[in-house]
Tab-separated table of C-alpha atoms and ligand atoms in Angstrom:
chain	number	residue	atom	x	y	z
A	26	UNK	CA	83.242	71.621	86.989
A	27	UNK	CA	85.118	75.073	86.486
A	28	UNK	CA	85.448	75.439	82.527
A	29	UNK	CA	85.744	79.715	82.359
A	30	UNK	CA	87.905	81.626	84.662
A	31	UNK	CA	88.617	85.424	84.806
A	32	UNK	CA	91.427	87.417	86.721
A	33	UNK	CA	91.751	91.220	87.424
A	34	UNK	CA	94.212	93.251	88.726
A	35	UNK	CA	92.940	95.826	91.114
A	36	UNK	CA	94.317	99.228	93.276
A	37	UNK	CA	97.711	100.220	93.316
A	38	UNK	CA	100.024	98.331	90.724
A	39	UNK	CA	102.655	95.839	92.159
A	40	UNK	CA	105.822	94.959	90.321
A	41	UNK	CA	105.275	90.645	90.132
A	42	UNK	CA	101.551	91.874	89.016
A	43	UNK	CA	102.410	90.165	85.529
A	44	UNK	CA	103.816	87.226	87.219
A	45	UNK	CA	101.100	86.266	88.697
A	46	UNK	CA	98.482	86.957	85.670
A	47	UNK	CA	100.990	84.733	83.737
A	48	UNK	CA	101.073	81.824	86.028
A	49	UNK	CA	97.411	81.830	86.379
A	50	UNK	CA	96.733	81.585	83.097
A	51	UNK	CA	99.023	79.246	81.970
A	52	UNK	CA	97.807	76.840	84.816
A	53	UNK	CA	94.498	77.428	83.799
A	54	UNK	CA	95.378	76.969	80.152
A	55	UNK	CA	97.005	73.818	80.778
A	56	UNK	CA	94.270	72.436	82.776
A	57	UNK	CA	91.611	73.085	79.691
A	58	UNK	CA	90.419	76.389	80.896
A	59	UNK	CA	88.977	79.432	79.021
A	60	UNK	CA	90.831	82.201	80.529
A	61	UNK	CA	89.114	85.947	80.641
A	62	UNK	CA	91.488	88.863	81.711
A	63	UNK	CA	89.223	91.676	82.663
A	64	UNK	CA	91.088	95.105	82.132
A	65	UNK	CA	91.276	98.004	85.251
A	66	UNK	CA	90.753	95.913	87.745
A	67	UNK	CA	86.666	96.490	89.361
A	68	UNK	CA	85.776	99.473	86.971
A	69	UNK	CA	86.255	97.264	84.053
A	70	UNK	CA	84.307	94.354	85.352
A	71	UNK	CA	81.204	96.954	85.451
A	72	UNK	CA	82.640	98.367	82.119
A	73	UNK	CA	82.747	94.739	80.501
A	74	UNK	CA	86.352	95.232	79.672
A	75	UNK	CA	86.891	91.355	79.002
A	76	UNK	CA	89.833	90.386	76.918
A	77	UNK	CA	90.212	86.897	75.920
A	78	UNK	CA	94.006	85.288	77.324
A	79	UNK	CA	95.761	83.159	75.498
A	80	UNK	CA	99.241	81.527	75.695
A	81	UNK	CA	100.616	84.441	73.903
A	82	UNK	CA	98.858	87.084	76.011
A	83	UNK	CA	100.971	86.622	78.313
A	84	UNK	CA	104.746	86.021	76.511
A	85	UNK	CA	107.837	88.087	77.941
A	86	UNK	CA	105.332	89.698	80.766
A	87	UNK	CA	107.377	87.833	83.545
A	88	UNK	CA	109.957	90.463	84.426
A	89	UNK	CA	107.736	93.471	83.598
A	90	UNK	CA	106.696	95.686	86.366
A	91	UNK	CA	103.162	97.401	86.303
A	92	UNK	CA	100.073	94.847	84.871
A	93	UNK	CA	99.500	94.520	81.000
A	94	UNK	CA	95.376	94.059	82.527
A	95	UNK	CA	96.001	97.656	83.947
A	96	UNK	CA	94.398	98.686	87.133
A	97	UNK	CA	92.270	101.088	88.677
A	98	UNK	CA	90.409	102.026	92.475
A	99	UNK	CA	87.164	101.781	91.748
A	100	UNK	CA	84.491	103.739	93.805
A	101	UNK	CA	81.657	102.861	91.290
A	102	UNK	CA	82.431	99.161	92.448
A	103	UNK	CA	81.836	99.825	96.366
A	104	UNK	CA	78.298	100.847	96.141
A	105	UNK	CA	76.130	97.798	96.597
A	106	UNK	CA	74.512	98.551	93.892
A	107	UNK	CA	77.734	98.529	91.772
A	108	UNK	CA	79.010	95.230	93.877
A	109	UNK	CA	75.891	93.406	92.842
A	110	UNK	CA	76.260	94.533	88.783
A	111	UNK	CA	79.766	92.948	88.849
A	112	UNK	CA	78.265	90.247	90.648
A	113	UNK	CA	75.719	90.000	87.727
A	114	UNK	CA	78.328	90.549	85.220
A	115	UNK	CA	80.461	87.359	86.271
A	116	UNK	CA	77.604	85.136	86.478
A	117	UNK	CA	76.344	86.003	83.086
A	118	UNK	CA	79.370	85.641	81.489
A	119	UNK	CA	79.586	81.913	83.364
A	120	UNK	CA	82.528	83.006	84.848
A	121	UNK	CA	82.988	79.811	87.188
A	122	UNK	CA	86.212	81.311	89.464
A	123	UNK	CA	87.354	84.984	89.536
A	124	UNK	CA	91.307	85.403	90.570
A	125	UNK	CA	91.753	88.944	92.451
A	126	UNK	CA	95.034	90.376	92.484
A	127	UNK	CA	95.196	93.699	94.402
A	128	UNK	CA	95.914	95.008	98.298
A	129	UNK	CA	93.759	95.099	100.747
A	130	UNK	CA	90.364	96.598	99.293
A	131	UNK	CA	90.660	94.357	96.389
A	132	UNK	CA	90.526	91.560	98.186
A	133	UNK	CA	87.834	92.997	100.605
A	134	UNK	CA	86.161	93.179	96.971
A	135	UNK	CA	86.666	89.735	95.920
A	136	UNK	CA	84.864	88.618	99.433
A	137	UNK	CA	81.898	91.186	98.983
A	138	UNK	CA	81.822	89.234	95.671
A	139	UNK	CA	82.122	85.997	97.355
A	140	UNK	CA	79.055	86.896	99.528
A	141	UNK	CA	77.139	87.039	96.335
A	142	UNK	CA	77.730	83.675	95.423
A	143	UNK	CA	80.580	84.324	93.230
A	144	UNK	CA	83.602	81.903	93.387
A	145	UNK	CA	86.574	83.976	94.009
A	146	UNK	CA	90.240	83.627	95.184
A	147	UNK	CA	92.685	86.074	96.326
A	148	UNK	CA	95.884	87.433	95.590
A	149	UNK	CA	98.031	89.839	97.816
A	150	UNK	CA	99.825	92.309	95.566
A	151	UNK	CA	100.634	95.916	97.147
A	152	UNK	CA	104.194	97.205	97.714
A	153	UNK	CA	102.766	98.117	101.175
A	154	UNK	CA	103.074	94.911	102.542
A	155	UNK	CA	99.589	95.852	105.125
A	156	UNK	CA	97.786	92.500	104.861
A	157	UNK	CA	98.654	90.855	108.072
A	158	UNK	CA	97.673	87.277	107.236
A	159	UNK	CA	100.491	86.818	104.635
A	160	UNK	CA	104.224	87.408	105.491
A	161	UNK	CA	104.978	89.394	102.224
A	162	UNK	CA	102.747	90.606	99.257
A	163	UNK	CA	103.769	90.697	95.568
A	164	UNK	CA	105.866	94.130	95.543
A	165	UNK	CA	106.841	94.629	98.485
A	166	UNK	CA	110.509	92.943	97.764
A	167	UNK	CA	111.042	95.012	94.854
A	168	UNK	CA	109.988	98.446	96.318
A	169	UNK	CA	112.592	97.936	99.246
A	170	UNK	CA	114.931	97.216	96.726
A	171	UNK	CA	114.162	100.228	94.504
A	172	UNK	CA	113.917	102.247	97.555
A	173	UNK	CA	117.661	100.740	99.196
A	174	UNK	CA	118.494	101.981	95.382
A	175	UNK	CA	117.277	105.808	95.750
A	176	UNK	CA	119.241	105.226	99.966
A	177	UNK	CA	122.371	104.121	98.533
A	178	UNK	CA	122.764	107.640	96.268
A	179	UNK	CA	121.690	109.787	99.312
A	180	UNK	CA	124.217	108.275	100.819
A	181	UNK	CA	126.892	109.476	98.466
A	182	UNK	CA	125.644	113.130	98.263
A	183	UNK	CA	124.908	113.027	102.036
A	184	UNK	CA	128.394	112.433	102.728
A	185	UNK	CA	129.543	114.496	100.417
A	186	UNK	CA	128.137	117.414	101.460
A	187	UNK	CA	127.932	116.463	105.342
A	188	UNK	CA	123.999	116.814	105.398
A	189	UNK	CA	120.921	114.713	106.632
A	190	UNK	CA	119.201	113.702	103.937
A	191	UNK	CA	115.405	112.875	105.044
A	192	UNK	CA	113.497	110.175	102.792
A	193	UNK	CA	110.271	109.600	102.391
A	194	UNK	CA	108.839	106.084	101.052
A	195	UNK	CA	105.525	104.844	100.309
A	196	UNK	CA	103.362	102.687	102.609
A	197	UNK	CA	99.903	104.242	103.498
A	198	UNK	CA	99.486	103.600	107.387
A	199	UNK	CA	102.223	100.741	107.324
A	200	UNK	CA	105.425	101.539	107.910
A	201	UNK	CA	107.071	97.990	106.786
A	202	UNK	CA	108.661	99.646	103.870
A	203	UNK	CA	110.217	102.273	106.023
A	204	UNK	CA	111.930	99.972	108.378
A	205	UNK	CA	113.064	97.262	105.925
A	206	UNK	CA	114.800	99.775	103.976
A	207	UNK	CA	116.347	101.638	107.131
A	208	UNK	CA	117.832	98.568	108.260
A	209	UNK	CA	118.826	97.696	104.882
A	210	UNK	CA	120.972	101.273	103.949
A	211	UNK	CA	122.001	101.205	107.302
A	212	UNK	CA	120.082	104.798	108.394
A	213	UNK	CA	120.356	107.282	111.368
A	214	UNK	CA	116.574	107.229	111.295
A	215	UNK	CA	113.778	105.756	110.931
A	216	UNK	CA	109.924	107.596	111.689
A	217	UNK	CA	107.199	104.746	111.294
A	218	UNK	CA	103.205	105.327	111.748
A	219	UNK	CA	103.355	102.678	114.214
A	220	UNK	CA	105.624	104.359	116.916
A	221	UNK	CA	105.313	107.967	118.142
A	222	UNK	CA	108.443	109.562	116.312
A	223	UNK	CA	111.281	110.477	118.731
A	224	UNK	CA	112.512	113.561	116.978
A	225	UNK	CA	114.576	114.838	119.801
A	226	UNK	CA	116.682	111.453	120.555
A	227	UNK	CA	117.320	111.542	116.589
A	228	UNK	CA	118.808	115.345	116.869
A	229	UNK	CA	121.201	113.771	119.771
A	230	UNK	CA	122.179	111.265	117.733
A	231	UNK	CA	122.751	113.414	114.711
A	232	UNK	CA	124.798	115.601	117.197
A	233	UNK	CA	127.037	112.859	118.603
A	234	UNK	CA	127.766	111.884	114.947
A	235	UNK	CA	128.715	115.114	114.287
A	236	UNK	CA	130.962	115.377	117.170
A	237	UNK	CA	132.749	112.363	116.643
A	238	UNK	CA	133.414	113.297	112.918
A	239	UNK	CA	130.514	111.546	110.945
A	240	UNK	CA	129.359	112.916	108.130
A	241	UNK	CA	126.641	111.711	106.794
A	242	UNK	CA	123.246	110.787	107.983
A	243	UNK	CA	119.949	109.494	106.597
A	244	UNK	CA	116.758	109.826	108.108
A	245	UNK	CA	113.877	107.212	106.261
A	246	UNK	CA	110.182	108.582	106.887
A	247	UNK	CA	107.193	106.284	105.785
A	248	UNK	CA	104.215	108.456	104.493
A	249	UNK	CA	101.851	107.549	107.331
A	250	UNK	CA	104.339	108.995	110.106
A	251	UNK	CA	102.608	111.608	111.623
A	252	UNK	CA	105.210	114.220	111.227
A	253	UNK	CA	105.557	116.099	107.814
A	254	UNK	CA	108.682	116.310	105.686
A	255	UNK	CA	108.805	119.631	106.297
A	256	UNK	CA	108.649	119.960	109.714
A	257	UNK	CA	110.866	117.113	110.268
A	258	UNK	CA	113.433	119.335	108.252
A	259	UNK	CA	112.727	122.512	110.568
A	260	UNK	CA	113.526	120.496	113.819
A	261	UNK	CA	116.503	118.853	113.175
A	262	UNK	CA	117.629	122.203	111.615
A	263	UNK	CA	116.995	123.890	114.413
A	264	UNK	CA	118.509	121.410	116.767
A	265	UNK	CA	121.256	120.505	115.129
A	266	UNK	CA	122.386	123.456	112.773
A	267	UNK	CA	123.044	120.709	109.982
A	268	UNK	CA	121.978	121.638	106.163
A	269	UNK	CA	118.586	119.331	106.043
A	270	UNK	CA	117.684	118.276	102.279
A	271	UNK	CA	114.736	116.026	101.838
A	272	UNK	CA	112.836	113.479	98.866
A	273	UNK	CA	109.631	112.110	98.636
A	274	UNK	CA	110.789	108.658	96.355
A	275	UNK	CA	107.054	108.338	95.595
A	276	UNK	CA	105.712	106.225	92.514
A	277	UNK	CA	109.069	105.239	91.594
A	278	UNK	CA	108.493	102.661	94.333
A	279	UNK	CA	105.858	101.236	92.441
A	280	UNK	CA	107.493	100.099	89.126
A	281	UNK	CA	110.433	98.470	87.716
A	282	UNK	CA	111.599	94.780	87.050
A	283	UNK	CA	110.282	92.615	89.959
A	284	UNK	CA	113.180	91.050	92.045
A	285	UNK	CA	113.717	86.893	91.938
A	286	UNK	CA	111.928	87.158	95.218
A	287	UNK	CA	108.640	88.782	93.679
A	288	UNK	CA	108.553	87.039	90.574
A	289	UNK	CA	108.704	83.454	92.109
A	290	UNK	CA	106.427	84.317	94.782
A	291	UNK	CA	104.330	85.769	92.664
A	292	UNK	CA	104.774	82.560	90.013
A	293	UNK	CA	104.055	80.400	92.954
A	294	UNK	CA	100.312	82.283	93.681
A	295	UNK	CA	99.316	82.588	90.376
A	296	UNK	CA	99.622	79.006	89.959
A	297	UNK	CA	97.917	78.041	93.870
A	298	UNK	CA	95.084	79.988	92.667
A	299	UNK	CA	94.204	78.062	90.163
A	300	UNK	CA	94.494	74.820	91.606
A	301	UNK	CA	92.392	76.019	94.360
A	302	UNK	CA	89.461	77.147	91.902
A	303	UNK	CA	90.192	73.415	90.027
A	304	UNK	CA	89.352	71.802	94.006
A	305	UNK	CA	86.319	73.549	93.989
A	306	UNK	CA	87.601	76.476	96.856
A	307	UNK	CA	86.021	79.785	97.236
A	308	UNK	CA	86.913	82.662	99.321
A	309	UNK	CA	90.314	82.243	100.069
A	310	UNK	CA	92.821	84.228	100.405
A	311	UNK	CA	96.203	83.154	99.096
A	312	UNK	CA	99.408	83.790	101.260
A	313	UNK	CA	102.559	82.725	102.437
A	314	UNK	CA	103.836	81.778	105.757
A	315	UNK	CA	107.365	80.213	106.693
A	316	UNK	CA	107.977	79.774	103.033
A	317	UNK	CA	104.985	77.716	102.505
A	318	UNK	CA	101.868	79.290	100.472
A	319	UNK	CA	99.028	79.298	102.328
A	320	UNK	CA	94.813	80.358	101.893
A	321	UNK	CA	92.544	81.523	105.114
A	322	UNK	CA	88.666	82.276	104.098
A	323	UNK	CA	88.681	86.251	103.459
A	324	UNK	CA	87.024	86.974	106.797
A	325	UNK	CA	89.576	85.370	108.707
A	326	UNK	CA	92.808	86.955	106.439
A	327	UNK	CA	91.167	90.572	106.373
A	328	UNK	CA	90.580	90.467	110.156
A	329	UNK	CA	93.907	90.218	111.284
A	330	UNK	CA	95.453	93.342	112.413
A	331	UNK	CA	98.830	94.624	111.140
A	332	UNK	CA	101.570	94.838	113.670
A	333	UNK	CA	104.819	96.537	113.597
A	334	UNK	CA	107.410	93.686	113.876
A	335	UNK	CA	108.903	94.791	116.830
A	336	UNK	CA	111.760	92.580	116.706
A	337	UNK	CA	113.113	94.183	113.843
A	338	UNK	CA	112.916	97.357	115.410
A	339	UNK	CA	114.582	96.612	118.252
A	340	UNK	CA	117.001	95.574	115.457
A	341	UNK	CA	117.256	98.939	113.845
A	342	UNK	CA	117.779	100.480	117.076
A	343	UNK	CA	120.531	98.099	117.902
A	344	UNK	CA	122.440	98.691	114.599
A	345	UNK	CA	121.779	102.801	114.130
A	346	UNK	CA	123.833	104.128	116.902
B	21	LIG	O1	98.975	101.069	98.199
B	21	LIG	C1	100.091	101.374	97.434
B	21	LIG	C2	100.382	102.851	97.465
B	21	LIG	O2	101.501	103.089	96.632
B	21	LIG	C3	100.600	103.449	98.839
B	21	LIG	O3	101.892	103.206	99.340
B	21	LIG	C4	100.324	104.902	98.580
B	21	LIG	O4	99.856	105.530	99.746
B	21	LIG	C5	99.221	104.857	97.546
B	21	LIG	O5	99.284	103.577	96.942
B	21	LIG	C6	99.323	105.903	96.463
B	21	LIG	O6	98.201	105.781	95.669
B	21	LIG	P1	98.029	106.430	94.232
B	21	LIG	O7	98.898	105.682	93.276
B	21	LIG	O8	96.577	106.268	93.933
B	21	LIG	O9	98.477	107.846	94.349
């Protein structure tokens, strides 16, 4: 019988982070659990930077972004010899379930951890959206949303001032962030890490919008496209004579108020985990698929290889020109 739990928050921050700490915790509180929130994520598990959550701990963090347990990328934690001190740490500290709530090395984390004997449950949270086994990730709502934000000004000024406005968003080597919000502010463009970037067929297209009179036109780049801002900007100068202005939206992506989306999803998890660690589960990795949460084992989540959904861009191809 589980009596202690612990949850951490670990890599990049996710807005719906504090969602999900809440809902696991109050679950767990409401099931006669002693709740431990261990601050910055894997390098305060080897720092011992335990926090004790109560009811209050976690009042009016719902529609926060960011994580009131903080977060960090810890490269102390991926030596073995770290891996097996955290290991140590938990077991100690008869911690009988650890929650993980972090992207895709977290929750490679919480299954090194797992192989050690400790009981452990994941939680996808990354704005990237790059775990393949799960249909969306806490974060990844909002950041499109902050993102269509940012789109819908360039759009004004773009217009205004008859220019292509080239955006880039966040997304490491995924480009799911890229496409969702091209198809959602309705851009010119759209350079992904998955597809080789067709520079040339974008400067016709920005030349036959010209022609017929249209002014404006946004190009959305995800960070892993192989193509820099800057040279993106030289082309399409070159090619098509236009003014070229271009944004990195950066870390804004990775804060503000989670959407309805985010913050019931993530409400949803928090609570799954918890009644998975109360069933006596280990190694799983929480999800959602057709609307319905899910849980694989780690190994067979984390092996699954992200794939550009083609269909939706066949979409955005359909509805740019
Ligand atoms: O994984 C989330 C993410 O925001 C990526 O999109 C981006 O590449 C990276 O983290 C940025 O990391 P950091 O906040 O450490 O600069």
């Amino acid at each position: 019988m589980i009596k202690k739990i612990a949850l951490l928050t670990s890599g990049g921050d996710a807005p719906g982070m504090n969602a999900a700490i809440r809902a696991v915790v109050k679950t767990a509180l409401k099931n006669d659990l002693e709740v431990i929130g261990i601050r910055r994520g894997y390098e305060g598990l080897l720092d011992q930077d335990f926090i004790e959550m109560k009811r209050g701990s976690v009042s009016d963090i719902l529609q926060r972004g960011g994580t009131m347990l903080l977060t960090a990328r810890s490269e102390r934690f991926k030596t073995p010899q770290g891996l097996a001190e955290g290991a140590e740490i938990l077991r100690k500290d008869r911690i009988g379930g650890l929650v993980v709530i972090g992207g895709n090395g977290s929750l490679c984390g919480a299954q090194k951890l797992n192989e050690l004997g400790i009981t452990t449950i994941g939680l996808p949270a990354t704005i990237d959206n790059d775990l393949a086994y799960t249909e969306a990730s806490i974060g990844f709502d909002t950041a499109i949303n902050t993102a269509l934000y940012a789109l819908g000004n360039l759009r004004d000024t773009s217009y205004s001032h008859g220019r292509v406005n080239v955006v880039q968003v966040m997304g490491r080597h995924c480009g799911d962030i890229a496409l969702h919000a091209a198809i959602g502010c309705g851009a010119e463009g759209v350079f992904l890490p998955e597809r080789e970037p067709d520079i040339m067929g974008l400067c016709n297209i920005i030349n036959k919008r010209r022609d017929l009179g249209c002014l404006l036109n946004i190009v959305v780049v995800a960070e892993g496209c192989p193509l820099s801002l800057e040279e993106i900007k030289a082309v399409l100068t070159k090619q098509t004579g236009a003014e070229v202005r271009t944004t990195v939206l950066g870390h804004i992506q990775r804060g503000g108020s989670p959407t309805s989306y985010d913050r019931l999803f993530a409400s949803r998890l928090g609570a799954y985990a918890v009644d998975l660690l109360l069933k006596g589960a280990s190694g799983r990795a929480c999800g959602i698929k057709y609307g319905r949460l899910v849980d694989f084992s780690f190994e067979d989540a984390l092996a699954i290889k992200k794939n550009l959904d083609e269909s939706l861009y066949e979409l955005f191809e359909l509805l740019s020109k």
